[in-house]
């Protein structure tokens, strides 16, 4: 079974997807983490230099970028690995966040990651979150959810998350980053964020995390 969860940045997709995976015993794939890992690779290897992305260099490197996920039983959380190195903290910072949307606009990056995402589904039941899962990666997914929430509420949630991790952040910067990402993600020519016509829409603006998960599980169990 494939469950696709798409939606805007920081609207609770990954919390919902992780909860479903735990509840139903599915594999969870955070595709945003994959785009973030490619972005970190770019920052670490001078692919992003002088405030621009060297697409020629990235194309040369793209097949040497390996991304995997390992479930850490101690912290009960999934960790992202880039070429064998755990990069969970690095990919969640504001520097990666400010470059990830331009990197994810690049066609050959998307092709590479979509291929990897389809391979993950060969290993069992899967819940995957992202921007194009129900529209491009798995147009025949068994369930498709499209999650929304106001930009203000999303920024507040993200700001609190970053603060809790000890990051020095300014709320206005977080809000600006979210608005910028919304704009790039929805207007890019390659697989823009859009709602699949057969997706179930869920606005989480005024819904707690626990209620969000329960709402989705009810939808899955009802049908
Ligand atoms: O879900 P997230 O905020 O971690 O995603 C980071 C960025 O990656 C997001 O701004 C757009 C991009 N992305 C994408 O283009 N396609 C996906 N399937 C997942 C994420």
Coordinates of C-alpha atoms and ligand atoms in Angstrom, one line a residue, residues 9 13 31-33 35-36 92 100-101 104 110 130-133 181 185 188, ligand 1:
X9 CA 6.3 23.6 4.1
X13 CA 3.2 16.5 7.0
X31 CA 11.4 13.2 0.5
X32 CA 12.0 16.7 1.8
X33 CA 15.0 15.3 3.7
X35 CA 16.2 17.4 -1.3
X36 CA 17.7 18.9 1.8
X92 CA 17.3 21.2 9.2
X100 CA 16.6 23.8 -0.9
X101 CA 13.8 25.2 -3.1
X104 CA 14.7 21.2 -6.0
X110 CA 14.2 15.6 -9.4
X130 CA 6.7 15.7 0.0
X131 CA 5.3 18.0 -2.7
X132 CA 4.8 15.8 -5.7
X133 CA 4.1 12.3 -4.3
X181 CA 9.6 28.4 -0.5
X185 CA 7.5 25.3 -4.8
X188 CA 8.4 26.1 -10.6
Ligands
LIG1 O1 9.3 19.0 3.4 P1 10.5 19.9 3.5 O2 10.2 21.3 4.0 O3 11.6 19.3 4.3 O4 11.1 20.1 2.0 C1 12.2 20.9 1.7 C2 12.1 21.4 0.3 O5 12.3 20.3 -0.6 C3 10.8 22.1 -0.1 O6 10.9 23.5 0.0 C4 10.6 21.7 -1.6 C5 11.5 20.5 -1.8 N1 10.7 19.3 -2.0 C6 10.3 19.0 -3.3 O7 10.5 19.9 -4.2 N2 9.7 17.9 -3.6 C7 9.4 17.0 -2.6 N3 8.8 15.8 -2.9 C8 9.8 17.2 -1.3 C9 10.4 18.4 -1.0

